[in-house]
Amino acid sequence: AQSVTQPDIHITVSEGASLELRCNYSYGATPYLFWYVQSPGQGLQLLLKYFSGDTLVQGIKGFEAEFKRSQSSFNLRKPSVHWSDAAEYFCADTLEDGYNKLIFGAGTRLAVHP
Amino acid sequence: GAGVSQSPRYKVAKRGQDVALRCDPISGHVSLFWYQQALGQGPEFLTYFQNEAQLDKSGLPSDRFFAERPEGSVSTLKIQRTQQEDSAVYLCASSLHTPGLETTDTQYFGPGTRLTVL
């Protein structure tokens, strides 16, 4: 079955440090991949998405992600983390069933130390 | 409105009670999805509407769960005879277009309804 794996349940970084959150998708001829962020008590906010084309995708809040088909990965990066980035991050793929429901990873909780 | 709204934001129910959760999608959005997010987990698909038609309900966990979107805009997720395992955040999302095998569309999420069943 199609699945998304986020290997890191919890990550802690210092403010100003770089960040990389890992995401692997199981398979898909044409993966449509997303990163969402969820702050406590909030819904999911779209950070960025990959549909096709350039494999390096820029998003909001200084985030970027790189699609690597050979590694089935879509890792999220940020060069310098801010305290306000502390949140839960979800990677998602689109189920290729014609309805395009999202399949989410279990999430990575990011803590930022001052 | 500017985004997807959901009400109530929080709902506490006693086991066995019926609940109704409302979703107001972005105006004009054709597609509407419901997801369930258990504590510490990623959201999981429940059901999908294209306008007023419920085209996929494969994720509904039991026949106690029922969803409708009678006029193709507002949707209601109803849970009958709630159980403790129904405690979760229920997220609604909408997207502009009709999905297809060769294309997809961004889903915009509401803030969710946190349901606690005692």
mmCIF file with all atom_site columns, N, CA and C in Angstrom, chain A residues 3 11 17-19 21 24 31 37 42 48-49 61 64 78-80 82-83 95 102-103 105 112:
data_model
loop_
_atom_site.group_PDB
_atom_site.id
_atom_site.type_symbol
_atom_site.label_atom_id
_atom_site.label_alt_id
_atom_site.label_comp_id
_atom_site.label_asym_id
_atom_site.label_entity_id
_atom_site.label_seq_id
_atom_site.pdbx_PDB_ins_code
_atom_site.Cartn_x
_atom_site.Cartn_y
_atom_site.Cartn_z
_atom_site.occupancy
_atom_site.B_iso_or_equiv
_atom_site.pdbx_formal_charge
_atom_site.auth_seq_id
_atom_site.auth_comp_id
_atom_site.auth_asym_id
_atom_site.auth_atom_id
_atom_site.pdbx_PDB_model_num
ATOM 1  N N  . SER A 1 3   ? 2.459  4.594  1.084  1.00 0.00 ? 3   SER A N  1
ATOM 2  C CA . SER A 1 3   ? 2.695  5.097  2.432  1.00 0.00 ? 3   SER A CA 1
ATOM 3  C C  . SER A 1 3   ? 3.719  6.213  2.404  1.00 0.00 ? 3   SER A C  1
ATOM 4  N N  . ILE A 1 11  ? 12.595 16.212 16.764 1.00 0.00 ? 11  ILE A N  1
ATOM 5  C CA . ILE A 1 11  ? 13.894 16.814 16.498 1.00 0.00 ? 11  ILE A CA 1
ATOM 6  C C  . ILE A 1 11  ? 14.009 18.093 17.300 1.00 0.00 ? 11  ILE A C  1
ATOM 7  N N  . ALA A 1 17  ? 20.263 27.479 13.832 1.00 0.00 ? 17  ALA A N  1
ATOM 8  C CA . ALA A 1 17  ? 20.863 26.299 13.210 1.00 0.00 ? 17  ALA A CA 1
ATOM 9  C C  . ALA A 1 17  ? 20.071 25.902 11.978 1.00 0.00 ? 17  ALA A C  1
ATOM 10 N N  . SER A 1 18  ? 20.692 25.085 11.142 1.00 0.00 ? 18  SER A N  1
ATOM 11 C CA . SER A 1 18  ? 20.004 24.583 9.956  1.00 0.00 ? 18  SER A CA 1
ATOM 12 C C  . SER A 1 18  ? 19.130 23.394 10.328 1.00 0.00 ? 18  SER A C  1
ATOM 13 N N  . LEU A 1 19  ? 18.183 23.094 9.457  1.00 0.00 ? 19  LEU A N  1
ATOM 14 C CA . LEU A 1 19  ? 17.203 22.047 9.740  1.00 0.00 ? 19  LEU A CA 1
ATOM 15 C C  . LEU A 1 19  ? 16.980 21.203 8.496  1.00 0.00 ? 19  LEU A C  1
ATOM 16 N N  . LEU A 1 21  ? 14.282 17.921 7.701  1.00 0.00 ? 21  LEU A N  1
ATOM 17 C CA . LEU A 1 21  ? 13.298 16.926 8.115  1.00 0.00 ? 21  LEU A CA 1
ATOM 18 C C  . LEU A 1 21  ? 13.132 15.930 6.972  1.00 0.00 ? 21  LEU A C  1
ATOM 19 N N  . ASN A 1 24  ? 10.081 10.021 3.239  1.00 0.00 ? 24  ASN A N  1
ATOM 20 C CA . ASN A 1 24  ? 10.188 9.046  2.161  1.00 0.00 ? 24  ASN A CA 1
ATOM 21 C C  . ASN A 1 24  ? 8.783  8.596  1.763  1.00 0.00 ? 24  ASN A C  1
ATOM 22 N N  . PRO A 1 31  ? 4.447  11.209 -8.247 1.00 0.00 ? 31  PRO A N  1
ATOM 23 C CA . PRO A 1 31  ? 4.134  11.639 -6.880 1.00 0.00 ? 31  PRO A CA 1
ATOM 24 C C  . PRO A 1 31  ? 3.805  13.123 -6.818 1.00 0.00 ? 31  PRO A C  1
ATOM 25 N N  . VAL A 1 37  ? 2.573  22.298 7.945  1.00 0.00 ? 37  VAL A N  1
ATOM 26 C CA . VAL A 1 37  ? 2.984  22.566 9.315  1.00 0.00 ? 37  VAL A CA 1
ATOM 27 C C  . VAL A 1 37  ? 1.735  22.762 10.166 1.00 0.00 ? 37  VAL A C  1
ATOM 28 N N  . GLN A 1 42  ? -3.927 24.448 15.925 1.00 0.00 ? 42  GLN A N  1
ATOM 29 C CA . GLN A 1 42  ? -4.185 25.002 14.596 1.00 0.00 ? 42  GLN A CA 1
ATOM 30 C C  . GLN A 1 42  ? -4.375 23.902 13.571 1.00 0.00 ? 42  GLN A C  1
ATOM 31 N N  . LEU A 1 48  ? 4.818  23.976 1.247  1.00 0.00 ? 48  LEU A N  1
ATOM 32 C CA . LEU A 1 48  ? 5.236  23.881 -0.147 1.00 0.00 ? 48  LEU A CA 1
ATOM 33 C C  . LEU A 1 48  ? 4.707  22.587 -0.743 1.00 0.00 ? 48  LEU A C  1
ATOM 34 N N  . LYS A 1 49  ? 4.834  22.508 -2.061 1.00 0.00 ? 49  LYS A N  1
ATOM 35 C CA . LYS A 1 49  ? 4.327  21.342 -2.763 1.00 0.00 ? 49  LYS A CA 1
ATOM 36 C C  . LYS A 1 49  ? 5.183  21.062 -3.990 1.00 0.00 ? 49  LYS A C  1
ATOM 37 N N  . LYS A 1 61  ? 7.908  30.935 4.517  1.00 0.00 ? 61  LYS A N  1
ATOM 38 C CA . LYS A 1 61  ? 8.674  30.995 5.767  1.00 0.00 ? 61  LYS A CA 1
ATOM 39 C C  . LYS A 1 61  ? 10.121 30.541 5.592  1.00 0.00 ? 61  LYS A C  1
ATOM 40 N N  . GLU A 1 64  ? 12.421 25.094 2.066  1.00 0.00 ? 64  GLU A N  1
ATOM 41 C CA . GLU A 1 64  ? 12.557 24.511 0.739  1.00 0.00 ? 64  GLU A CA 1
ATOM 42 C C  . GLU A 1 64  ? 12.573 22.999 0.875  1.00 0.00 ? 64  GLU A C  1
ATOM 43 N N  . LYS A 1 78  ? 15.609 24.090 6.024  1.00 0.00 ? 78  LYS A N  1
ATOM 44 C CA . LYS A 1 78  ? 15.622 25.519 6.289  1.00 0.00 ? 78  LYS A CA 1
ATOM 45 C C  . LYS A 1 78  ? 17.012 25.880 6.780  1.00 0.00 ? 78  LYS A C  1
ATOM 46 N N  . PRO A 1 79  ? 17.646 26.906 6.224  1.00 0.00 ? 79  PRO A N  1
ATOM 47 C CA . PRO A 1 79  ? 19.044 27.211 6.573  1.00 0.00 ? 79  PRO A CA 1
ATOM 48 C C  . PRO A 1 79  ? 19.224 27.755 7.976  1.00 0.00 ? 79  PRO A C  1
ATOM 49 N N  . SER A 1 80  ? 18.213 28.468 8.502  1.00 0.00 ? 80  SER A N  1
ATOM 50 C CA . SER A 1 80  ? 18.349 29.065 9.825  1.00 0.00 ? 80  SER A CA 1
ATOM 51 C C  . SER A 1 80  ? 16.984 29.061 10.502 1.00 0.00 ? 80  SER A C  1
ATOM 52 N N  . HIS A 1 82  ? 14.051 29.609 13.237 1.00 0.00 ? 82  HIS A N  1
ATOM 53 C CA . HIS A 1 82  ? 13.587 30.630 14.178 1.00 0.00 ? 82  HIS A CA 1
ATOM 54 C C  . HIS A 1 82  ? 12.745 29.955 15.249 1.00 0.00 ? 82  HIS A C  1
ATOM 55 N N  . TRP A 1 83  ? 12.666 30.575 16.427 1.00 0.00 ? 83  TRP A N  1
ATOM 56 C CA . TRP A 1 83  ? 11.911 29.953 17.523 1.00 0.00 ? 83  TRP A CA 1
ATOM 57 C C  . TRP A 1 83  ? 10.459 29.707 17.119 1.00 0.00 ? 83  TRP A C  1
ATOM 58 N N  . LEU A 1 95  ? -2.699 9.856  -2.944 1.00 0.00 ? 95  LEU A N  1
ATOM 59 C CA . LEU A 1 95  ? -3.039 8.507  -3.360 1.00 0.00 ? 95  LEU A CA 1
ATOM 60 C C  . LEU A 1 95  ? -3.526 8.541  -4.796 1.00 0.00 ? 95  LEU A C  1
ATOM 61 N N  . LEU A 1 102 ? -5.062 12.591 0.481  1.00 0.00 ? 102 LEU A N  1
ATOM 62 C CA . LEU A 1 102 ? -3.697 12.699 0.976  1.00 0.00 ? 102 LEU A CA 1
ATOM 63 C C  . LEU A 1 102 ? -3.375 11.565 1.943  1.00 0.00 ? 102 LEU A C  1
ATOM 64 N N  . ILE A 1 103 ? -2.150 11.066 1.801  1.00 0.00 ? 103 ILE A N  1
ATOM 65 C CA . ILE A 1 103 ? -1.615 10.099 2.749  1.00 0.00 ? 103 ILE A CA 1
ATOM 66 C C  . ILE A 1 103 ? -0.516 10.811 3.514  1.00 0.00 ? 103 ILE A C  1
ATOM 67 N N  . GLY A 1 105 ? 2.444  11.239 6.576  1.00 0.00 ? 105 GLY A N  1
ATOM 68 C CA . GLY A 1 105 ? 3.346  10.602 7.508  1.00 0.00 ? 105 GLY A CA 1
ATOM 69 C C  . GLY A 1 105 ? 2.883  10.865 8.932  1.00 0.00 ? 105 GLY A C  1
ATOM 70 N N  . VAL A 1 112 ? 12.639 24.058 19.250 1.00 0.00 ? 112 VAL A N  1
ATOM 71 C CA . VAL A 1 112 ? 13.719 25.009 18.979 1.00 0.00 ? 112 VAL A CA 1
ATOM 72 C C  . VAL A 1 112 ? 14.218 25.571 20.299 1.00 0.00 ? 112 VAL A C  1
#
